[in-house]
């Protein structure tokens, strides 16, 4: 599958254009990408709140946690619903089967 990515005209994206389907547009001072700039500001604010230095070694882990937290905050109304849907869609697991896997 391929996805079309729309970005601003930042030069850092140019090398990626040979490998990805990227369309660049002028951001008009951030007006064209309002939601993206809001998330970027939230990320920067969240990183500043971390009491220790953000090392290059751990930056991906910090970003993963940020993404988890922002997704959790935006979709918390559906988390219970999705959990119930997944439980209903799966075959039941009976206590005897669980006991067999747990006992060593």
XYZ file of N, CA and C in Angstrom:
312
model
N 0.840 -1.190 0.000
C 0.000 0.000 0.000
C 0.879 1.245 0.000
N 0.353 2.287 -0.565
C 1.068 3.554 -0.569
C 0.164 4.616 0.021
N 0.766 5.524 0.724
C 0.029 6.633 1.314
C 0.554 7.924 0.717
N -0.323 8.854 0.519
C 0.095 10.169 0.056
C 0.289 11.038 1.287
N 1.465 11.609 1.409
C 1.805 12.438 2.557
C 1.873 13.881 2.088
N 1.138 14.745 2.762
C 1.164 16.167 2.441
C 1.924 16.867 3.559
N 2.980 17.592 3.183
C 3.813 18.280 4.164
C 3.951 19.743 3.774
N 4.576 20.488 4.662
C 4.925 21.850 4.306
C 6.185 21.828 3.441
N 6.682 22.966 3.068
C 7.810 23.043 2.145
C 9.163 22.972 2.859
N 9.221 22.392 4.044
C 10.492 22.277 4.760
C 11.458 21.454 3.931
N 12.691 21.941 3.785
C 13.684 21.291 2.933
C 14.066 19.895 3.420
N 13.889 19.627 4.687
C 14.260 18.326 5.238
C 13.475 17.163 4.653
N 12.319 17.448 4.069
C 11.511 16.382 3.470
C 11.960 16.020 2.057
N 12.709 16.911 1.414
C 13.104 16.710 0.015
C 13.802 15.370 -0.229
N 14.765 14.939 0.596
C 15.411 13.645 0.340
C 14.452 12.453 0.414
N 13.355 12.599 1.133
C 12.393 11.497 1.290
C 11.492 11.336 0.068
N 11.462 12.346 -0.778
C 10.532 12.331 -1.910
C 10.839 11.218 -2.907
N 12.095 10.755 -2.964
C 12.414 9.684 -3.907
C 11.875 8.331 -3.446
N 11.639 8.173 -2.151
C 11.159 6.904 -1.610
C 9.674 6.913 -1.229
N 9.112 8.103 -1.054
C 7.733 8.210 -0.577
C 6.933 9.153 -1.461
N 5.622 8.982 -1.457
C 4.705 9.818 -2.222
C 4.393 11.076 -1.398
N 5.234 12.083 -1.529
C 5.111 13.298 -0.728
C 4.729 14.465 -1.620
N 3.708 15.194 -1.183
C 3.324 16.440 -1.838
C 3.627 17.568 -0.860
N 4.388 18.550 -1.313
C 4.724 19.661 -0.442
C 3.905 20.888 -0.805
N 3.393 21.561 0.226
C 2.616 22.789 0.049
C 3.167 23.841 1.002
N 3.018 25.082 0.620
C 3.414 26.154 1.530
C 2.475 26.142 2.726
N 3.035 26.346 3.896
C 2.224 26.252 5.106
C 1.531 27.552 5.465
N 1.850 28.631 4.793
C 1.219 29.935 5.069
C 1.332 30.276 6.547
N 2.546 30.152 7.064
C 2.769 30.473 8.479
C 2.088 29.509 9.426
N 1.880 28.271 8.980
C 1.253 27.264 9.827
C -0.249 27.163 9.670
N -0.861 28.038 8.897
C -2.326 28.039 8.750
C -2.829 26.809 7.992
N -2.052 26.286 7.050
C -2.491 25.121 6.276
C -2.385 23.816 7.054
N -1.576 23.806 8.080
C -1.335 22.579 8.846
C -1.590 22.844 10.332
N -2.727 23.427 10.636
C -3.023 23.847 12.005
C -2.960 22.679 12.999
N -3.598 21.560 12.660
C -3.609 20.422 13.582
C -2.201 19.880 13.813
N -1.400 19.830 12.744
C -0.038 19.331 12.876
C 0.772 20.236 13.804
N 0.626 21.550 13.660
C 1.381 22.464 14.499
C 0.928 22.385 15.956
N -0.342 22.119 16.174
C -0.833 21.949 17.546
C -0.167 20.734 18.181
N -0.103 19.613 17.451
C 0.529 18.397 17.985
C 2.020 18.628 18.215
N 2.677 19.336 17.300
C 4.103 19.625 17.477
C 4.320 20.469 18.730
N 3.469 21.483 18.943
C 3.595 22.306 20.151
C 3.362 21.465 21.405
N 2.394 20.544 21.351
C 2.140 19.672 22.502
C 3.343 18.772 22.775
N 3.937 18.242 21.716
C 5.116 17.388 21.872
C 6.272 18.161 22.494
N 6.538 19.356 21.990
C 7.624 20.168 22.544
C 7.364 20.486 24.015
N 6.142 20.842 24.324
C 5.786 21.152 25.705
C 5.963 19.930 26.596
N 5.540 18.773 26.105
C 5.657 17.542 26.883
C 7.124 17.193 27.117
N 7.956 17.354 26.074
C 9.386 17.055 26.226
C 10.059 18.009 27.210
N 9.634 19.264 27.210
C 10.206 20.227 28.163
C 9.835 19.875 29.599
N 8.720 19.186 29.783
C 8.263 18.834 31.127
C 9.012 17.642 31.709
N 9.737 16.910 30.863
C 10.519 15.777 31.353
C 11.681 16.328 32.165
N 11.806 15.909 33.419
C 12.796 16.544 34.297
C 14.260 16.245 33.949
N 14.504 15.253 33.131
C 15.880 14.919 32.801
C 16.187 15.284 31.361
N 17.424 15.193 31.011
C 17.859 15.476 29.640
C 17.316 14.409 28.690
N 16.810 14.827 27.540
C 16.315 13.894 26.532
C 17.492 13.524 25.637
N 18.010 12.323 25.825
C 19.166 11.907 25.039
C 18.727 11.349 23.694
N 19.627 11.373 22.724
C 19.331 10.802 21.413
C 19.013 9.315 21.534
N 19.634 8.669 22.495
C 19.437 7.243 22.717
C 17.982 6.910 23.055
N 17.309 7.794 23.798
C 15.949 7.517 24.284
C 14.868 8.320 23.576
N 15.216 9.158 22.608
C 14.216 10.050 22.026
C 13.064 9.278 21.375
N 13.332 8.133 20.746
C 12.248 7.357 20.140
C 11.291 6.838 21.204
N 11.828 6.437 22.343
C 10.955 5.950 23.429
C 10.075 7.076 23.974
N 10.655 8.276 24.113
C 9.858 9.416 24.553
C 8.760 9.719 23.534
N 9.100 9.652 22.255
C 8.117 9.922 21.213
C 7.024 8.856 21.204
N 7.399 7.600 21.392
C 6.406 6.517 21.465
C 5.430 6.747 22.614
N 5.973 7.139 23.764
C 5.109 7.389 24.915
C 4.191 8.573 24.656
N 4.716 9.629 24.044
C 3.887 10.786 23.716
C 2.738 10.372 22.798
N 3.054 9.593 21.763
C 2.017 9.144 20.821
C 0.961 8.301 21.528
N 1.411 7.411 22.414
C 0.461 6.603 23.176
C -0.459 7.504 23.999
N 0.136 8.472 24.691
C -0.659 9.338 25.563
C -1.640 10.209 24.776
N -1.186 10.758 23.650
C -2.099 11.630 22.890
C -3.214 10.811 22.252
N -2.893 9.613 21.765
C -3.947 8.750 21.216
C -4.922 8.341 22.294
N -4.410 8.022 23.459
C -5.257 7.631 24.590
C -6.188 8.765 24.977
N -5.664 9.993 24.999
C -6.494 11.127 25.406
C -7.554 11.458 24.360
N -7.256 11.228 23.092
C -8.217 11.572 22.048
C -9.262 10.489 21.815
N -8.961 9.250 22.182
C -9.881 8.150 21.882
C -10.352 7.407 23.127
N -10.298 8.047 24.286
C -10.642 7.319 25.503
C -12.107 6.909 25.570
N -12.990 7.602 24.845
C -14.400 7.217 24.854
C -14.605 5.869 24.158
N -13.741 5.531 23.225
C -13.941 4.307 22.456
C -13.120 3.125 22.970
N -12.224 3.343 23.920
C -11.352 2.260 24.374
C -12.162 1.113 24.983
N -13.108 1.407 25.862
C -13.915 0.356 26.481
C -14.733 -0.365 25.417
N -15.330 0.401 24.516
C -16.149 -0.173 23.446
C -15.318 -1.122 22.576
N -14.119 -0.682 22.176
C -13.249 -1.514 21.334
C -12.807 -2.777 22.076
N -12.537 -2.662 23.361
C -12.154 -3.834 24.154
C -13.279 -4.858 24.175
N -14.494 -4.407 24.406
C -15.650 -5.306 24.417
C -15.836 -5.935 23.034
N -15.702 -5.149 21.953
C -15.822 -5.688 20.601
C -14.808 -6.806 20.354
N -13.579 -6.592 20.777
C -12.529 -7.601 20.577
C -12.813 -8.855 21.387
N -13.331 -8.687 22.595
C -13.644 -9.849 23.432
C -14.771 -10.669 22.812
N -15.779 -9.996 22.285
C -16.923 -10.692 21.695
C -16.518 -11.388 20.394
N -15.623 -10.801 19.636
C -15.221 -11.357 18.345
C -14.353 -12.610 18.479
N -13.685 -12.775 19.587
C -12.783 -13.919 19.779
C -13.547 -15.119 20.327
N -12.980 -16.298 20.095
C -13.553 -17.510 20.680
C -13.327 -17.480 22.191
N -14.238 -18.057 22.949
C -14.064 -18.047 24.406
C -12.876 -18.914 24.836
N -12.241 -18.499 25.904
C -11.162 -19.278 26.524
C -11.694 -19.721 27.884
N -11.694 -21.016 28.093
C -12.263 -21.540 29.323
C -11.193 -21.673 30.397
N -11.655 -21.694 31.641
C -10.763 -21.729 32.795
C -9.814 -22.926 32.731
N -10.279 -24.062 32.304
C -9.440 -25.259 32.240
C -8.249 -25.049 31.299
N -8.477 -24.382 30.171
C -7.398 -24.113 29.210
C -6.385 -23.153 29.819
N -6.880 -22.147 30.512
C -5.976 -21.185 31.158
C -5.127 -21.891 32.202
N -5.740 -22.768 32.981
C -4.993 -23.513 34.013
C -3.888 -24.363 33.387
N -4.152 -24.974 32.248
C -3.152 -25.800 31.584
C -1.949 -24.975 31.137
N -2.177 -23.779 30.674
C -1.082 -22.923 30.221
C -0.316 -22.307 31.383
N -0.990 -22.056 32.483
C -0.343 -21.411 33.613
C 0.457 -22.394 34.457
N -0.065 -23.576 34.648
C 0.643 -24.547 35.500
C 1.918 -25.018 34.808
N 2.953 -25.075 35.592
C 4.264 -25.468 35.051
C 4.653 -26.835 35.528
